[in-house]
Coordinates of C-alpha atoms in Angstrom, one line a residue:
Chain A
D750 CA -10.9 -7.4 -7.5
G751 CA -7.8 -5.5 -6.3
G752 CA -6.1 -5.0 -9.7
I753 CA -3.4 -7.7 -9.1
T754 CA -3.9 -11.1 -10.7
Q755 CA -2.1 -14.4 -10.5
S756 CA -2.4 -17.3 -12.8
P757 CA -3.1 -20.1 -12.7
K758 CA -4.9 -20.7 -9.4
Y759 CA -3.7 -24.3 -9.2
L760 CA -0.6 -25.7 -10.8
F761 CA 0.7 -29.3 -10.9
R762 CA 4.1 -30.2 -12.0
K763 CA 6.4 -33.2 -12.0
E764 CA 9.6 -33.1 -9.9
G765 CA 12.5 -31.8 -12.0
Q766 CA 10.5 -29.4 -14.1
N767 CA 10.8 -25.7 -14.0
V768 CA 7.5 -23.8 -13.7
T769 CA 6.7 -20.1 -14.0
L770 CA 4.0 -18.3 -12.0
S771 CA 2.4 -15.2 -13.4
C772 CA 1.8 -12.0 -11.5
E773 CA 0.3 -8.9 -13.2
Q774 CA -0.9 -5.6 -11.7
N775 CA -2.7 -2.6 -13.2
L776 CA -2.4 -0.5 -10.0
N777 CA 0.6 1.5 -11.4
H778 CA 2.6 0.2 -8.5
D779 CA 6.4 0.4 -8.6
A780 CA 7.2 -2.3 -6.1
M781 CA 6.3 -6.0 -6.4
Y782 CA 6.9 -8.9 -4.1
W783 CA 6.8 -12.7 -4.1
Y784 CA 6.0 -14.6 -0.9
R785 CA 5.7 -18.3 -0.1
Q786 CA 3.1 -19.4 2.4
D787 CA 3.4 -22.8 4.2
P788 CA 1.2 -23.9 7.1
G789 CA 2.4 -22.5 10.4
Q790 CA 5.2 -20.4 8.9
G791 CA 3.4 -17.2 7.8
L792 CA 4.6 -15.4 4.7
R793 CA 8.2 -15.6 3.7
L794 CA 9.7 -13.3 1.1
I795 CA 11.3 -14.9 -1.9
Y796 CA 12.1 -11.9 -4.1
Y797 CA 11.1 -8.2 -4.4
S798 CA 11.5 -5.5 -7.0
Q799 CA 11.4 -1.8 -6.3
I800 CA 11.7 -0.8 -10.0
V801 CA 11.7 -2.2 -13.5
N802 CA 14.9 -4.2 -14.4
D803 CA 15.9 -4.4 -10.7
F804 CA 15.2 -7.0 -8.0
Q805 CA 16.6 -8.3 -4.8
K806 CA 16.6 -11.6 -3.0
G807 CA 14.5 -12.1 0.0
D808 CA 15.0 -14.6 2.8
I809 CA 14.3 -17.8 0.8
A810 CA 15.5 -17.0 -2.8
E811 CA 17.4 -20.3 -3.4
G812 CA 15.8 -22.3 -6.1
Y813 CA 13.8 -19.4 -7.5
S814 CA 14.3 -16.7 -10.2
V815 CA 12.4 -13.6 -11.2
S816 CA 12.4 -11.0 -13.9
R817 CA 11.0 -7.4 -14.0
E818 CA 11.0 -6.3 -17.6
K819 CA 7.7 -4.4 -17.3
K820 CA 6.3 -2.4 -14.5
E821 CA 3.1 -4.5 -14.6
S822 CA 4.6 -7.9 -14.5
F823 CA 6.8 -9.9 -12.1
P824 CA 6.9 -13.6 -13.0
L825 CA 8.4 -16.1 -10.6
T826 CA 10.2 -19.3 -11.9
V827 CA 10.4 -22.2 -9.5
T828 CA 13.4 -24.2 -10.7
S829 CA 14.2 -27.8 -10.2
A830 CA 16.8 -26.7 -7.6
Q831 CA 14.0 -25.8 -5.1
K832 CA 13.9 -28.7 -2.7
N833 CA 10.4 -28.3 -1.4
P834 CA 8.4 -26.3 -4.1
T835 CA 4.9 -27.4 -3.1
A836 CA 3.4 -24.3 -1.4
F837 CA 1.0 -21.5 -1.8
Y838 CA 2.6 -18.5 -3.6
L839 CA 1.4 -15.0 -3.2
C840 CA 2.4 -12.0 -5.2
A841 CA 2.0 -8.4 -3.8
S842 CA 2.6 -4.9 -5.0
S843 CA 2.8 -1.4 -3.4
S844 CA 3.3 2.1 -4.6
A845 CA 6.6 3.9 -4.1
G846 CA 4.9 6.6 -2.0
R847 CA 3.1 4.1 0.2
V848 CA 5.7 1.3 0.3
Y849 CA 4.3 -0.1 3.4
E850 CA 0.8 -0.9 2.2
Q851 CA 0.9 -4.1 0.2
Y852 CA -1.9 -5.4 -2.0
F853 CA -1.9 -9.2 -2.5
G854 CA -2.9 -11.3 -5.5
P855 CA -5.2 -14.3 -5.1
G856 CA -2.3 -16.7 -5.0
T857 CA -1.2 -19.8 -6.9
R858 CA -1.2 -23.2 -5.2
L859 CA 1.7 -25.2 -6.7
T860 CA 1.9 -29.0 -6.2
V861 CA 5.0 -30.8 -7.3
T862 CA 5.0 -34.6 -7.3
Chain B
G1134 CA 17.4 -7.7 10.8
E1135 CA 13.8 -7.8 12.0
N1136 CA 12.3 -10.7 13.9
V1137 CA 8.6 -10.9 14.4
E1138 CA 6.9 -13.3 16.8
Q1139 CA 3.1 -13.8 16.9
H1140 CA 1.0 -15.4 19.6
P1141 CA -1.2 -17.4 19.9
S1142 CA -1.1 -19.6 16.8
T1143 CA -4.7 -20.6 17.3
L1144 CA -7.5 -18.9 19.2
S1145 CA -11.1 -19.9 19.7
V1146 CA -13.7 -17.5 21.2
Q1147 CA -17.4 -17.4 21.7
E1148 CA -19.4 -15.1 19.5
G1149 CA -19.6 -11.7 21.2
D1150 CA -16.4 -12.1 23.2
S1151 CA -13.2 -10.3 22.5
A1152 CA -10.0 -11.6 20.8
V1153 CA -6.5 -10.4 21.3
I1154 CA -3.5 -11.3 19.2
K1155 CA 0.0 -10.2 20.2
C1156 CA 3.2 -9.6 18.2
T1157 CA 6.7 -8.7 19.3
Y1158 CA 9.4 -7.3 17.1
S1159 CA 13.2 -6.8 17.5
D1160 CA 14.2 -3.8 15.4
S1161 CA 13.7 -0.7 17.4
A1162 CA 13.8 1.4 14.2
S1163 CA 10.6 -0.2 12.9
N1164 CA 7.9 2.4 12.6
Y1165 CA 4.9 0.9 10.9
F1166 CA 2.9 -2.2 11.9
P1167 CA 0.1 -3.6 9.7
W1168 CA -2.3 -6.4 10.4
Y1169 CA -3.6 -8.6 7.6
K1170 CA -6.7 -10.9 7.6
Q1171 CA -6.7 -13.9 5.4
E1172 CA -9.9 -15.8 5.0
L1173 CA -9.8 -19.5 3.9
G1174 CA -8.5 -19.8 0.3
K1175 CA -8.3 -16.0 -0.2
R1176 CA -5.7 -13.4 -0.3
P1177 CA -4.4 -11.5 2.8
Q1178 CA -6.0 -8.1 3.1
L1179 CA -4.9 -5.1 5.2
I1180 CA -7.4 -4.5 8.0
I1181 CA -5.7 -1.9 10.2
D1182 CA -2.2 -0.5 10.7
I1183 CA -0.4 1.8 13.1
R1184 CA 2.6 4.0 12.9
S1185 CA 5.0 4.5 15.7
N1186 CA 4.0 8.0 16.6
V1187 CA 0.7 6.8 18.1
G1188 CA -0.1 4.3 20.8
E1189 CA -3.5 3.1 19.7
K1190 CA -5.8 3.2 16.6
K1191 CA -9.4 2.1 16.3
D1192 CA -11.6 1.2 13.4
Q1193 CA -15.1 0.1 14.6
R1194 CA -14.6 -3.3 16.3
I1195 CA -10.9 -3.5 15.6
A1196 CA -8.1 -1.7 17.4
V1197 CA -4.4 -2.0 17.5
T1198 CA -2.1 -0.9 20.3
L1199 CA 1.6 -0.3 20.2
N1200 CA 4.1 -0.3 23.0
K1201 CA 7.4 0.9 21.5
T1202 CA 9.3 0.5 24.7
A1203 CA 8.4 -3.1 25.1
K1204 CA 8.5 -3.6 21.3
H1205 CA 5.1 -5.2 21.0
F1206 CA 1.8 -4.5 19.3
S1207 CA -1.5 -6.1 19.6
L1208 CA -4.7 -6.6 17.6
H1209 CA -8.0 -6.4 19.5
I1210 CA -11.3 -7.5 18.1
T1211 CA -14.4 -6.8 20.2
E1212 CA -17.9 -8.2 19.8
T1213 CA -16.5 -11.0 17.6
Q1214 CA -18.7 -12.4 14.9
P1215 CA -18.4 -15.6 12.9
E1216 CA -17.2 -13.7 9.9
D1217 CA -14.2 -12.7 11.9
S1218 CA -13.0 -16.3 11.6
A1219 CA -9.7 -16.2 9.6
V1220 CA -6.0 -16.2 9.9
Y1221 CA -4.5 -12.9 11.1
F1222 CA -0.9 -11.8 10.3
C1223 CA 1.1 -9.0 11.9
A1224 CA 4.1 -7.5 10.1
A1225 CA 7.0 -5.1 10.7
P1226 CA 9.3 -3.5 8.1
T1227 CA 13.0 -4.0 7.8
N1228 CA 15.2 -1.0 8.6
T1229 CA 15.3 -0.1 4.9
G1230 CA 11.5 -0.1 4.9
N1231 CA 11.2 -1.8 1.6
Q1232 CA 10.1 -5.2 2.8
F1233 CA 8.2 -6.8 5.6
Y1234 CA 8.7 -9.6 8.0
F1235 CA 5.5 -11.3 8.8
G1236 CA 4.4 -13.2 11.9
T1237 CA 3.5 -16.8 11.7
G1238 CA -0.2 -16.1 11.8
T1239 CA -3.1 -16.7 14.3
S1240 CA -6.0 -18.8 13.2
L1241 CA -9.1 -17.3 14.9
T1242 CA -12.3 -19.3 15.2
V1243 CA -15.4 -17.5 16.4
I1244 CA -17.9 -20.1 17.7
P1245 CA -21.6 -19.1 17.1

């Protein structure tokens, strides 16, 4: 089912807690991305990574952190500093040679109360 | 940086009619324009794309047109079917080409 997985599908946390969202791909893609999706606002880029051990901030990186220790994995941590963390989070990947074509994971819906 | 605007935000059509979704972009250096379809509760999936060296591309009932001078591109769906109901997103790359800006999405409903 696309070779890119996210877990869990639904996640519930209390306000003030950090939470880490998983993203794994077996497509041998170099680049990986994290997006946040809110109703009426499309997909907004949080962080992206073109290569292992390197990543860049997207438009809405505040309150989030990432790591890229392995090519296959790009976990996203939603910290307590993120003011409105409740959202649908999508991970994507693309190969270096076809950087424009992105493959998306199934998403994680995070609810913080 | 790139700015992508997408219209309309919602669109309802009768089954069999055509649907058109339009996007504009600001960065004249942008050279690749994908369209993604996201069904309810599912992941976005690439349905068609166009590069700046062509003006139109077709794939069965789906077509995309590009006007580089006016900096807009459009998705055309003909003979719409209920399974076309979904949210559609356009996108354009940044000038470095390593990330996209997405439109805000169009929720298409095909009425049987």
